[in-house]
CSV table of C-alpha atoms and ligand atoms in Angstrom, one decimal:
chain,number,residue,atom,x,y,z
A,1,MET,CA,-0.1,0.0,0.1
A,2,SER,CA,1.8,3.4,-1.0
A,3,THR,CA,1.3,6.1,1.5
A,4,THR,CA,-0.4,9.4,0.0
A,5,SER,CA,0.4,12.6,1.7
A,6,VAL,CA,-3.3,14.0,2.5
A,7,ILE,CA,-6.5,12.0,2.3
A,8,VAL,CA,-9.7,14.5,2.5
A,9,ILE,CA,-13.0,12.6,3.3
A,10,GLY,CA,-15.4,14.2,1.6
A,11,ALA,CA,-16.2,16.1,-2.1
A,12,GLY,CA,-18.6,19.1,-0.7
A,13,ILE,CA,-17.3,22.7,-1.4
A,14,SER,CA,-14.8,22.4,1.7
A,15,GLY,CA,-13.2,19.2,0.9
A,16,ILE,CA,-12.8,20.2,-3.1
A,17,SER,CA,-11.6,23.7,-1.9
A,18,ALA,CA,-9.2,22.1,0.7
A,19,ALA,CA,-7.8,19.4,-2.0
A,20,LYS,CA,-7.4,22.4,-4.3
A,21,GLU,CA,-5.4,24.5,-2.0
A,22,LEU,CA,-3.0,21.5,-1.1
A,23,ALA,CA,-2.6,20.8,-4.5
A,24,GLU,CA,-1.6,24.5,-5.7
A,25,ASN,CA,0.7,24.3,-3.1
A,26,GLY,CA,2.6,21.5,-4.3
A,27,VAL,CA,0.7,18.7,-2.2
A,28,GLU,CA,-0.3,17.0,-5.3
A,29,ASP,CA,-0.5,13.6,-4.2
A,30,VAL,CA,-4.0,14.2,-2.5
A,31,LEU,CA,-6.8,11.3,-2.3
A,32,ILE,CA,-10.4,12.7,-2.1
A,33,LEU,CA,-12.9,9.6,-0.5
A,34,GLU,CA,-16.4,10.7,-1.3
A,35,ALA,CA,-19.2,8.4,0.4
A,36,THR,CA,-22.0,8.9,-2.4
A,37,ASP,CA,-21.4,9.0,-6.2
A,38,ARG,CA,-21.0,12.5,-7.0
A,39,ILE,CA,-19.4,15.6,-5.9
A,40,GLY,CA,-21.3,18.2,-3.8
A,41,GLY,CA,-22.6,17.4,-0.9
A,42,ARG,CA,-25.1,20.1,0.2
A,43,ILE,CA,-24.8,21.6,-2.9
A,44,HIS,CA,-27.4,19.2,-4.7
A,45,LYS,CA,-29.2,20.1,-8.0
A,46,GLN,CA,-32.1,17.6,-9.4
A,47,ASN,CA,-34.5,17.6,-12.5
A,48,PHE,CA,-37.9,18.6,-11.6
A,49,GLY,CA,-40.8,19.6,-13.3
A,50,ASP,CA,-38.2,19.8,-16.7
A,51,VAL,CA,-36.0,22.4,-14.6
A,52,SER,CA,-33.0,22.1,-12.3
A,53,VAL,CA,-33.9,22.6,-8.5
A,54,GLU,CA,-31.6,22.9,-5.8
A,55,LEU,CA,-32.3,20.6,-2.8
A,56,GLY,CA,-29.7,21.9,-0.7
A,57,ALA,CA,-28.0,25.5,-1.5
A,58,GLY,CA,-30.0,27.3,-3.5
A,59,TRP,CA,-28.7,31.1,-3.0
A,60,ILE,CA,-25.5,33.2,-3.1
A,61,ALA,CA,-26.0,35.0,0.1
A,62,GLY,CA,-24.0,38.4,1.0
A,63,VAL,CA,-23.6,40.3,-2.2
A,64,GLY,CA,-23.0,44.0,-3.2
A,65,GLY,CA,-21.1,44.8,0.4
A,66,LYS,CA,-17.8,46.4,1.3
A,67,GLU,CA,-16.0,43.1,0.4
A,68,SER,CA,-16.2,40.7,-2.4
A,69,ASN,CA,-17.9,37.2,-1.4
A,70,PRO,CA,-15.7,34.5,-2.9
A,71,VAL,CA,-18.6,32.3,-3.9
A,72,TRP,CA,-20.0,35.3,-5.9
A,73,GLU,CA,-16.5,35.7,-7.3
A,74,LEU,CA,-16.4,32.0,-8.5
A,75,ALA,CA,-20.0,32.2,-10.0
A,76,SER,CA,-19.0,35.4,-11.7
A,77,ARG,CA,-16.1,33.6,-13.6
A,78,PHE,CA,-17.8,30.7,-14.5
A,79,ASN,CA,-21.0,32.5,-16.0
A,80,LEU,CA,-23.5,30.7,-13.3
A,81,ARG,CA,-27.2,32.1,-13.8
A,82,THR,CA,-28.7,33.8,-11.1
A,83,CYS,CA,-31.4,36.1,-10.4
A,84,PHE,CA,-31.7,38.6,-7.2
A,85,SER,CA,-34.1,37.5,-4.8
A,86,ASP,CA,-35.6,39.9,-2.5
A,87,TYR,CA,-37.5,38.3,1.2
A,88,THR,CA,-37.9,41.7,2.4
A,89,ASN,CA,-41.2,41.9,0.7
A,90,ALA,CA,-42.5,38.5,2.5
A,91,ARG,CA,-43.7,40.1,5.2
A,92,TYR,CA,-46.3,42.1,3.3
A,93,ASN,CA,-47.4,38.6,1.7
A,94,ILE,CA,-49.2,37.1,4.6
A,95,TYR,CA,-52.3,34.8,4.5
A,96,ASP,CA,-54.4,33.8,7.0
A,97,ARG,CA,-56.2,30.7,7.1
A,98,SER,CA,-59.2,32.1,5.2
A,99,GLY,CA,-57.2,33.1,2.4
A,100,GLN,CA,-57.2,36.7,3.4
A,101,ILE,CA,-53.8,38.8,3.6
A,102,PHE,CA,-53.3,40.3,6.3
A,103,PRO,CA,-53.6,44.6,5.9
A,104,THR,CA,-49.8,46.0,4.9
A,105,GLY,CA,-49.7,48.6,8.4
A,106,PHE,CA,-50.7,45.5,10.4
A,107,ALA,CA,-48.4,42.7,9.0
A,108,SER,CA,-45.3,45.6,9.3
A,109,ASP,CA,-46.7,46.7,13.1
A,110,SER,CA,-46.7,43.3,14.1
A,111,TYR,CA,-42.9,42.4,12.1
A,112,LYS,CA,-41.6,45.7,14.0
A,113,LYS,CA,-42.8,44.5,17.2
A,114,ALA,CA,-41.5,41.0,16.8
A,115,VAL,CA,-38.0,42.4,16.0
A,116,ASP,CA,-38.0,44.8,19.0
A,117,SER,CA,-39.0,41.8,21.3
A,118,ALA,CA,-36.1,39.5,19.8
A,119,ILE,CA,-33.5,42.4,20.2
A,120,LEU,CA,-34.6,42.7,24.0
A,121,LYS,CA,-34.5,38.8,24.1
A,122,LEU,CA,-31.0,38.5,22.7
A,123,LYS,CA,-29.9,41.8,24.9
A,124,SER,CA,-30.9,40.0,28.3
A,125,LEU,CA,-29.3,36.5,26.8
A,126,GLU,CA,-26.3,38.7,26.6
A,127,GLU,CA,-26.7,40.1,30.1
A,128,ALA,CA,-27.3,36.8,31.5
A,129,ASP,CA,-24.7,35.3,30.1
A,130,CYS,CA,-22.1,38.1,31.2
A,131,ALA,CA,-23.7,37.6,34.8
A,132,GLY,CA,-23.5,33.9,34.5
A,133,GLN,CA,-27.2,33.4,34.9
A,134,VAL,CA,-29.8,31.8,32.9
A,135,ALA,CA,-32.2,34.5,31.0
A,136,GLU,CA,-35.9,34.7,32.3
A,137,GLU,CA,-38.5,33.6,29.7
A,138,ALA,CA,-39.1,36.5,27.5
A,139,PRO,CA,-42.7,38.2,28.5
A,140,SER,CA,-43.8,38.5,25.2
A,141,SER,CA,-43.6,35.0,23.0
A,142,PRO,CA,-45.6,34.8,20.2
A,143,LYS,CA,-48.9,32.9,20.2
A,144,THR,CA,-51.5,34.2,17.3
A,145,PRO,CA,-50.8,32.9,13.9
A,146,ILE,CA,-49.3,36.0,12.3
A,147,GLU,CA,-46.9,36.1,15.5
A,148,LEU,CA,-45.8,32.7,15.3
A,149,ALA,CA,-45.4,33.3,11.5
A,150,ILE,CA,-43.2,36.2,11.6
A,151,ASP,CA,-41.4,34.5,14.4
A,152,PHE,CA,-40.7,31.4,12.3
A,153,ILE,CA,-39.1,33.7,9.3
A,154,LEU,CA,-37.0,35.7,11.7
A,155,HIS,CA,-35.6,33.3,13.6
A,156,ASP,CA,-35.5,30.0,11.0
A,157,PHE,CA,-34.8,32.5,8.1
A,158,GLU,CA,-32.6,35.5,8.8
A,159,MET,CA,-31.8,37.4,12.2
A,160,ALA,CA,-30.0,40.0,10.6
A,161,GLU,CA,-32.4,42.9,11.6
A,162,VAL,CA,-31.7,41.5,15.4
A,163,GLU,CA,-28.1,40.6,15.5
A,164,PRO,CA,-25.3,41.4,12.7
A,165,ILE,CA,-24.5,38.4,10.8
A,166,SER,CA,-20.8,38.9,9.1
A,167,THR,CA,-22.4,37.3,5.6
A,168,TYR,CA,-24.3,40.4,5.0
A,169,VAL,CA,-22.1,42.6,7.6
A,170,ASP,CA,-18.9,41.8,5.4
A,171,PHE,CA,-20.0,40.9,1.8
A,172,GLY,CA,-23.4,42.9,1.3
A,173,GLU,CA,-27.0,42.4,1.8
A,174,ARG,CA,-28.4,41.0,-1.4
A,175,GLU,CA,-28.8,37.6,-2.1
A,176,PHE,CA,-29.1,35.7,-5.3
A,177,LEU,CA,-30.8,32.7,-6.4
A,178,VAL,CA,-29.2,30.1,-8.4
A,179,ALA,CA,-31.0,29.5,-11.4
A,180,ASP,CA,-28.7,27.7,-13.8
A,181,GLU,CA,-29.7,24.2,-15.2
A,182,ARG,CA,-25.7,22.9,-14.9
A,183,GLY,CA,-27.1,23.7,-11.0
A,184,TYR,CA,-24.9,25.3,-8.3
A,185,GLU,CA,-22.5,22.1,-8.1
A,186,CYS,CA,-20.8,23.4,-11.2
A,187,LEU,CA,-18.6,25.6,-9.4
A,188,LEU,CA,-17.2,22.7,-7.7
A,189,TYR,CA,-16.7,20.5,-11.2
A,190,LYS,CA,-15.1,23.8,-12.4
A,191,MET,CA,-12.7,24.0,-9.2
A,192,ALA,CA,-12.0,20.4,-9.9
A,193,GLU,CA,-11.1,21.1,-13.5
A,194,GLU,CA,-8.4,23.1,-11.9
A,195,PHE,CA,-6.4,20.7,-10.4
A,196,LEU,CA,-7.8,17.2,-11.4
A,197,PHE,CA,-8.1,15.4,-14.8
A,198,THR,CA,-11.1,15.6,-16.6
A,199,SER,CA,-12.6,15.1,-19.7
A,200,ASN,CA,-16.3,16.0,-21.7
A,201,GLY,CA,-17.3,17.4,-18.0
A,202,GLU,CA,-16.4,14.0,-16.1
A,203,ILE,CA,-13.8,13.8,-13.2
A,204,LEU,CA,-11.5,10.8,-14.2
A,205,ASP,CA,-8.7,11.6,-11.9
A,206,ASN,CA,-8.1,8.7,-9.4
A,207,ARG,CA,-7.2,10.9,-6.7
A,208,LEU,CA,-11.0,11.1,-6.6
A,209,LYS,CA,-12.7,8.0,-5.4
A,210,LEU,CA,-16.4,8.2,-5.3
A,211,ASN,CA,-18.7,5.7,-3.5
A,212,LYS,CA,-16.2,5.4,-0.7
A,213,VAL,CA,-17.8,5.4,3.1
A,214,VAL,CA,-15.1,5.9,5.3
A,215,ARG,CA,-15.7,4.1,8.5
A,216,GLU,CA,-12.4,4.1,10.4
A,217,ILE,CA,-9.5,6.6,11.0
A,218,GLN,CA,-6.5,5.3,13.0
A,219,GLN,CA,-4.1,7.5,13.7
A,220,SER,CA,-0.3,6.5,15.2
A,221,ARG,CA,3.1,8.6,15.6
A,222,ASN,CA,4.0,7.5,12.1
A,223,GLY,CA,0.7,8.3,10.0
A,224,VAL,CA,-3.3,7.5,9.5
A,225,LEU,CA,-5.1,4.2,8.2
A,226,VAL,CA,-8.1,5.2,6.8
A,227,LYS,CA,-10.8,1.9,6.4
A,228,THR,CA,-13.6,2.3,4.0
A,229,GLU,CA,-17.2,0.3,4.3
A,230,ASP,CA,-16.1,-1.7,1.2
A,231,GLY,CA,-13.1,-3.2,2.8
A,232,SER,CA,-10.6,-0.8,1.2
A,233,GLU,CA,-8.3,0.8,3.4
A,234,TYR,CA,-5.7,3.6,2.5
A,235,GLU,CA,-2.7,5.1,4.5
A,236,ALA,CA,-1.8,8.5,4.5
A,237,ASN,CA,0.6,11.2,6.6
A,238,TYR,CA,-2.7,13.5,7.4
A,239,VAL,CA,-6.5,13.6,7.0
A,240,ILE,CA,-8.7,16.5,6.4
A,241,VAL,CA,-12.2,14.9,7.8
A,242,SER,CA,-15.0,17.7,5.5
A,243,ALA,CA,-17.9,15.6,7.0
A,244,SER,CA,-20.9,18.0,8.8
A,245,ILE,CA,-21.2,18.3,12.2
A,246,GLY,CA,-24.4,16.1,12.0
A,247,VAL,CA,-22.1,13.3,10.7
A,248,LEU,CA,-19.2,13.9,13.3
A,249,GLN,CA,-22.2,13.8,16.1
A,250,SER,CA,-23.3,10.1,14.9
A,251,ASN,CA,-21.8,7.2,14.8
A,252,LEU,CA,-20.7,7.0,11.3
A,253,LEU,CA,-16.9,7.6,11.6
A,254,SER,CA,-15.0,6.0,14.6
A,255,PHE,CA,-11.5,7.2,15.2
A,256,GLN,CA,-8.5,5.1,17.2
A,257,PRO,CA,-7.3,6.5,19.5
A,258,PRO,CA,-11.0,8.0,20.3
A,259,LEU,CA,-11.2,11.5,19.8
A,260,PRO,CA,-10.3,13.6,23.2
A,261,ARG,CA,-13.2,14.5,25.3
A,262,TRP,CA,-12.9,18.2,24.9
A,263,LYS,CA,-13.3,17.5,21.0
A,264,THR,CA,-16.4,15.3,21.5
A,265,GLU,CA,-18.2,17.6,23.8
A,266,ALA,CA,-17.8,20.8,21.6
A,267,ILE,CA,-19.2,18.2,18.8
A,268,GLN,CA,-22.0,17.5,20.5
A,269,LYS,CA,-22.9,21.3,21.7
A,270,CYS,CA,-23.2,22.7,18.3
A,271,ASP,CA,-27.0,22.4,17.2
A,272,VAL,CA,-27.9,21.2,13.8
A,273,MET,CA,-30.4,22.9,12.0
A,274,VAL,CA,-32.7,21.1,9.3
A,275,TYR,CA,-34.1,22.9,6.4
A,276,THR,CA,-36.5,21.3,3.9
A,277,LYS,CA,-37.5,22.8,0.6
A,278,ILE,CA,-40.4,20.8,-0.7
A,279,PHE,CA,-41.0,21.3,-4.4
A,280,LEU,CA,-44.2,20.8,-5.9
A,281,LYS,CA,-45.4,20.9,-9.6
A,282,PHE,CA,-48.7,22.6,-10.9
A,283,PRO,CA,-50.2,22.4,-14.5
A,284,ASN,CA,-50.7,26.3,-13.9
A,285,CYS,CA,-49.7,29.3,-11.9
A,286,PHE,CA,-52.9,30.2,-9.6
A,287,TRP,CA,-50.8,32.5,-7.5
A,288,THR,CA,-49.9,36.2,-7.6
A,289,CYS,CA,-46.7,36.6,-9.6
A,290,GLY,CA,-45.6,40.6,-9.8
A,291,PRO,CA,-43.0,42.4,-8.0
A,292,GLY,CA,-42.5,42.1,-4.8
A,293,GLN,CA,-44.5,38.4,-4.6
A,294,GLU,CA,-41.9,36.0,-4.8
A,295,PHE,CA,-42.3,34.9,-1.3
A,296,PHE,CA,-45.2,34.5,0.6
A,297,ILE,CA,-46.2,33.2,4.4
A,298,TYR,CA,-49.2,31.0,5.7
A,299,ALA,CA,-50.0,31.9,9.3
A,300,HIS,CA,-50.9,28.9,11.0
A,301,GLU,CA,-51.4,28.0,15.0
A,302,GLN,CA,-48.8,25.5,14.5
A,303,ARG,CA,-45.6,27.6,14.4
A,304,GLY,CA,-43.6,26.7,10.9
A,305,TYR,CA,-46.6,24.7,9.8
A,306,PHE,CA,-45.9,25.3,5.5
A,307,THR,CA,-45.1,28.7,6.5
A,308,PHE,CA,-42.6,30.1,3.9
A,309,TRP,CA,-43.7,29.8,0.5
A,310,GLN,CA,-41.8,30.6,-3.0
A,311,HIS,CA,-42.7,30.7,-6.4
A,312,MET,CA,-40.0,29.8,-9.2
A,313,GLU,CA,-41.0,31.7,-12.1
A,314,ASN,CA,-38.6,34.4,-11.7
A,315,ALA,CA,-35.7,31.9,-12.1
A,316,TYR,CA,-38.0,29.6,-14.4
A,317,PRO,CA,-40.8,31.6,-16.0
A,318,GLY,CA,-43.7,29.2,-17.0
A,319,SER,CA,-42.1,26.3,-14.9
A,320,ASN,CA,-45.3,26.3,-12.4
A,321,ILE,CA,-43.2,25.3,-9.5
A,322,LEU,CA,-43.7,26.2,-6.0
A,323,VAL,CA,-41.2,25.4,-3.0
A,324,VAL,CA,-42.4,25.3,0.6
A,325,THR,CA,-39.6,25.6,3.4
A,326,LEU,CA,-40.0,23.6,6.5
A,327,THR,CA,-37.2,23.4,9.3
A,328,ASN,CA,-36.3,21.5,12.1
A,329,GLU,CA,-39.4,19.4,14.3
A,330,GLN,CA,-41.7,19.9,11.0
A,331,SER,CA,-38.6,18.6,8.4
A,332,LYS,CA,-38.4,15.6,10.5
A,333,ARG,CA,-42.2,15.4,10.8
A,334,VAL,CA,-42.5,15.2,6.7
A,335,GLU,CA,-39.3,13.1,6.5
A,336,ALA,CA,-41.1,10.3,8.6
A,337,GLN,CA,-44.1,10.3,6.6
A,338,SER,CA,-45.1,9.4,3.2
A,339,ASP,CA,-44.7,11.9,0.1
A,340,GLU,CA,-48.4,11.3,-0.2
A,341,GLU,CA,-49.4,12.6,3.0
A,342,THR,CA,-46.9,15.6,2.6
A,343,LEU,CA,-48.9,16.6,-0.7
A,344,LYS,CA,-52.1,16.2,1.0
A,345,GLU,CA,-51.2,18.6,4.0
A,346,ALA,CA,-49.5,21.4,1.2
A,347,MET,CA,-52.7,20.9,-1.0
A,348,SER,CA,-54.8,21.3,1.8
A,349,VAL,CA,-52.8,25.0,2.9
A,350,LEU,CA,-52.6,26.3,-0.7
A,351,ARG,CA,-56.5,25.6,-1.1
A,352,ASP,CA,-56.6,27.6,2.4
A,353,MET,CA,-54.9,30.2,0.7
A,354,PHE,CA,-56.2,30.6,-2.7
A,355,GLY,CA,-59.4,28.9,-2.5
A,356,PRO,CA,-61.0,25.5,-3.4
A,357,THR,CA,-60.4,25.9,-7.3
A,358,VAL,CA,-56.2,25.3,-6.9
A,359,PRO,CA,-55.7,22.4,-8.9
A,360,ASN,CA,-54.0,19.2,-7.3
A,361,ALA,CA,-50.0,19.2,-7.9
A,362,THR,CA,-48.6,16.8,-10.5
A,363,ASP,CA,-45.3,16.1,-8.6
A,364,ILE,CA,-43.8,16.2,-5.6
A,365,LEU,CA,-39.9,16.4,-4.4
A,366,VAL,CA,-39.1,16.1,-0.6
A,367,PRO,CA,-35.4,16.0,-0.2
A,368,ARG,CA,-34.6,14.4,3.2
A,369,TRP,CA,-31.6,15.7,4.8
A,370,TRP,CA,-31.9,14.3,8.3
A,371,ASN,CA,-32.1,11.1,7.5
A,372,ASN,CA,-29.2,10.9,5.2
A,373,ARG,CA,-26.6,9.4,6.9
A,374,PHE,CA,-24.0,11.4,5.3
A,375,GLN,CA,-25.7,14.8,6.5
A,376,ARG,CA,-27.9,14.2,9.0
A,377,GLY,CA,-29.1,17.8,8.8
A,378,SER,CA,-28.8,20.9,6.8
A,379,TYR,CA,-26.0,23.1,8.6
A,380,SER,CA,-24.6,23.9,11.8
A,381,ASN,CA,-26.3,26.0,14.0
A,382,TYR,CA,-24.3,27.5,16.8
A,383,PRO,CA,-26.1,28.8,19.9
A,384,MET,CA,-26.7,32.5,19.5
A,385,ILE,CA,-24.5,33.1,22.5
A,386,SER,CA,-21.7,31.3,22.3
A,387,ASP,CA,-17.7,31.5,22.9
A,388,ASN,CA,-15.4,31.3,20.2
A,389,GLN,CA,-14.1,28.5,22.3
A,390,LEU,CA,-16.6,25.8,21.2
A,391,LEU,CA,-15.9,26.7,17.3
A,392,GLN,CA,-12.2,26.6,18.2
A,393,ASN,CA,-12.3,23.1,19.7
A,394,ILE,CA,-14.7,21.7,16.8
A,395,LYS,CA,-11.9,22.8,14.2
A,396,ALA,CA,-8.6,22.3,16.1
A,397,PRO,CA,-7.1,19.2,14.7
A,398,VAL,CA,-6.2,16.0,16.7
A,399,GLY,CA,-2.7,14.6,16.0
A,400,ARG,CA,-2.8,14.3,12.1
A,401,VAL,CA,-6.5,14.4,11.6
A,402,PHE,CA,-7.4,17.8,10.8
A,403,PHE,CA,-11.2,19.1,10.4
A,404,THR,CA,-13.0,21.1,7.9
A,405,GLY,CA,-16.4,22.2,6.3
A,406,GLU,CA,-19.0,25.0,6.9
A,407,HIS,CA,-19.1,24.3,10.7
A,408,THR,CA,-15.6,25.3,11.0
A,409,SER,CA,-16.3,28.9,9.5
A,410,GLU,CA,-15.3,31.2,12.3
A,411,LYS,CA,-17.6,33.9,10.4
A,412,PHE,CA,-19.5,32.4,7.8
A,413,SER,CA,-20.5,28.8,9.5
A,414,GLY,CA,-23.7,27.4,7.7
A,415,TYR,CA,-22.8,28.7,4.4
A,416,VAL,CA,-21.5,27.6,0.8
A,417,HIS,CA,-18.4,30.4,1.2
A,418,GLY,CA,-18.1,29.2,4.7
A,419,GLY,CA,-17.4,25.7,3.4
A,420,TYR,CA,-15.1,27.3,1.1
A,421,LEU,CA,-13.0,29.4,2.9
A,422,ALA,CA,-12.9,26.7,5.7
A,423,GLY,CA,-11.4,24.3,3.0
A,424,MET,CA,-8.7,26.6,2.1
A,425,ASP,CA,-8.0,27.6,5.7
A,426,THR,CA,-7.6,24.1,7.0
A,427,SER,CA,-5.3,23.4,4.1
A,428,LYS,CA,-3.0,26.4,4.8
A,429,SER,CA,-3.2,24.9,8.5
A,430,LEU,CA,-1.7,22.0,7.4
A,431,LEU,CA,0.7,23.1,5.2
A,432,GLU,CA,2.4,24.7,8.1
A,433,GLU,CA,2.2,21.8,9.8
A,434,MET,CA,3.9,20.0,7.2
A,435,LYS,CA,6.2,22.4,6.8
A,436,GLN,CA,7.2,22.2,10.4
A,437,SER,CA,7.6,18.8,10.6
A,438,LEU,CA,9.9,18.8,7.8
A,439,LEU,CA,11.7,21.4,9.7
A,440,LEU,CA,11.7,19.2,12.7
A,441,GLN,CA,12.8,15.9,10.6
A,442,PRO,CA,16.8,16.4,10.8
A,443,LEU,CA,16.3,17.5,14.4
A,444,LEU,CA,14.5,14.0,15.3
A,445,ASP,CA,17.0,11.9,13.0
A,446,PHE,CA,20.0,13.5,15.1
A,447,THR,CA,18.6,12.7,18.3
A,448,GLU,CA,17.5,9.6,17.6
B,501,FAD,P1,-21.0,18.8,2.5
B,501,FAD,O1,-21.2,19.4,1.3
B,501,FAD,O2,-22.0,18.3,3.4
B,501,FAD,O3,-19.5,17.9,2.3
B,501,FAD,C1,-19.4,16.6,2.8
B,501,FAD,C2,-19.1,15.9,2.2
B,501,FAD,O4,-18.7,14.5,2.7
B,501,FAD,C3,-20.4,15.1,1.8
B,501,FAD,O5,-20.3,15.3,0.1
B,501,FAD,C4,-20.9,13.7,2.1
B,501,FAD,O6,-21.3,12.8,1.5
B,501,FAD,C5,-19.4,13.4,2.5
B,501,FAD,N1,-19.2,12.4,3.5
B,501,FAD,C6,-20.2,12.3,4.7
B,501,FAD,N2,-19.8,11.5,5.6
B,501,FAD,C7,-18.7,10.7,5.0
B,501,FAD,C8,-17.8,9.5,5.0
B,501,FAD,N3,-17.5,8.9,6.0
B,501,FAD,N4,-17.1,8.8,4.0
B,501,FAD,C9,-16.8,9.8,3.2
B,501,FAD,N5,-17.5,11.1,2.8
B,501,FAD,C10,-18.3,11.5,3.3
B,501,FAD,N6,-25.8,27.9,1.9
B,501,FAD,C11,-25.7,29.1,1.3
B,501,FAD,O7,-24.7,29.8,1.3
B,501,FAD,N7,-27.1,29.3,0.7
B,501,FAD,C12,-28.0,28.8,0.9
B,501,FAD,O8,-29.1,29.1,0.2
B,501,FAD,C13,-27.9,27.4,1.6
B,501,FAD,N8,-29.1,26.9,1.5
B,501,FAD,C14,-29.0,25.5,2.1
B,501,FAD,C15,-30.4,24.8,2.1
B,501,FAD,C16,-30.6,23.6,2.2
B,501,FAD,C17,-31.4,22.5,2.3
B,501,FAD,C18,-29.1,22.9,2.8
B,501,FAD,C19,-29.0,21.7,3.0
B,501,FAD,C20,-27.9,23.4,3.0
B,501,FAD,C21,-28.1,25.2,2.9
B,501,FAD,N9,-26.6,25.8,2.5
B,501,FAD,C22,-26.8,27.3,1.9
B,501,FAD,C23,-25.5,25.3,3.4
B,501,FAD,C24,-24.6,25.0,2.4
B,501,FAD,O9,-24.9,24.0,1.5
B,501,FAD,C25,-23.6,24.3,3.4
B,501,FAD,O10,-23.0,25.0,4.1
B,501,FAD,C26,-22.1,23.6,2.6
B,501,FAD,O11,-22.5,23.3,1.1
B,501,FAD,C27,-21.2,22.7,3.4
B,501,FAD,O12,-20.2,21.9,2.6
B,501,FAD,P2,-19.5,21.1,3.1
B,501,FAD,O13,-18.1,21.0,2.2
B,501,FAD,O14,-19.1,21.8,4.6
B,501,FAD,O15,-20.1,19.7,3.6
C-alpha cells in the first residue's frame, strides 16, 4: 500500500477547496474519498418539472457589500445564472387560514414588534450570560398565527435585523438565487477541473474516489490508516475530515484512538439545523406573480407549519413550481411520513390560501437531509450566545487528523462561502504543520 500525503474525506465545497489548496501548494498526491456517487454534498441539483432545482444550497448570500463574496466571484467567473431574490416583501404577503392577506400596516407593525422583542431577548440573554445567569423567559412570546409566522421567518431564516451576521456585514445584504440548468454544483466541477484530470465534464482522476464510505480513521505517531465500508484501506501522512457536524455527531465515523473529550463535547454541543425545501409542480400558475410577490407566508396556529412559500417564476418563467420550506421538527415530521401525506397537507394549505379551485400538484419532491446518513441535517447552528472556544474546539486538529467544513468557519458557518473558505483555511494550517514537521525531521533523526 502506497502512502498518500493527505486524504480528504468528503467532496463537498470544503473538501474540494481543501484539496485544491493543497494541490496548488505542491501537495499533489492527495486522495479524496467521497461516500456518495457524486461531488457536491449539500450543493445538489436535481431535475424536477423540466428544470434544475436545488435541493440544498440555493442562494449566494451576501453580495454587494464592501468585500467581495468569494463564491460570488466564482459564480461570475463561471457564468453561473442567478436572479436577485428579495425576502423583504414576504412580510407583506401573509395569508391567514381563510385566504385573507393581512393589511400591510398591521403586518409591518407586527413585524416591527417581533424584531424589537427579539432584540430585547438577545440583550437579556447577553446580560445573563455576562453575569453567569440563565435568562428569564421573555414576557411576550409569540402566540397568534401571524406572530408565530413572523417569529418563524425572523428566527428560522434571517436574524440579520436582530443581530449582525458577518455574511451580510462583510459581503453585503443582497441574495441571488441560483437559476442555472447546470446547478450550483457546476462551481465545484469547475474548481475540480483546475487541479484534477477531467474530460467532457467528467472527473476521470483517480485521486477522487466515489462511493467510498469512510468508517474508521486510525492514527499513530507515524501516519493515518483510513478504512472504508467496502473493506478498502488507505494510508496517508495526514487526513482532513470534511463530513458535516451532524455526521460527526452520529456514529458513522470512528476514531482510533478515540477523539479526546474536549473534542467530542464540542461536537455534541453544536446544534444542527434541518431545513427542507419541498418542491411542487402544477399544471398552471394560480398564485400572484408581480413584483414583490416571490415569497409569501401562511399563518397557522402551529409554528412553522407550511409557513414559507416561494414561486419559481422569476428563476424559470412558466415552470409552475412552488417551493415550501420547513425546518427542524416539521422537517423531521415530513421526512418520516410518505410524500403522499405531505402532498395532501400542502394542498390543503394552498386551498386555504387560494381557494378550492387550486389544481392538484402533478409532482412533489421531498429531500430528506435529516435521514441522510452522510448529512444528518442541513447546516450547523451555533448557539446565539456561544463563546468562540466551542468553534475553535470543533475546528482544532487532533494529531494528524484535521477538520474542515462549514461548521469550522469562524465567521460564515452555515453557508457555502463558509465551507469554501474553511477548506482553504484548514489546508493552510496543514501546510504549515507539514512545513514544521519537515524542519523538525533532521533534528529528530539526529537525536534518535
Ligand atoms: P458537505 O457539502 O456536506 O460535504 C461533505 C461531504 O462529505 C459530502 O459530500 C458527504 O457525502 C461526504 N461524507 C460524509 N460522511 C462521509 C464518510 N463517512 N465518508 C466519505 N464521505 C463522507 N448555504 C448557502 O450559502 N446558501 C443557501 O441558500 C443555503 N441553503 C441551504 C439549504 C439546504 C436545504 C441545505 C442542506 C444547506 C444549505 N446551505 C446554504 C448550506 C450549504 O449547503 C453548506 O454550508 C455547504 O454546502 C457545506 O459544505 P461542506 O463541504 O462543509 O459539507
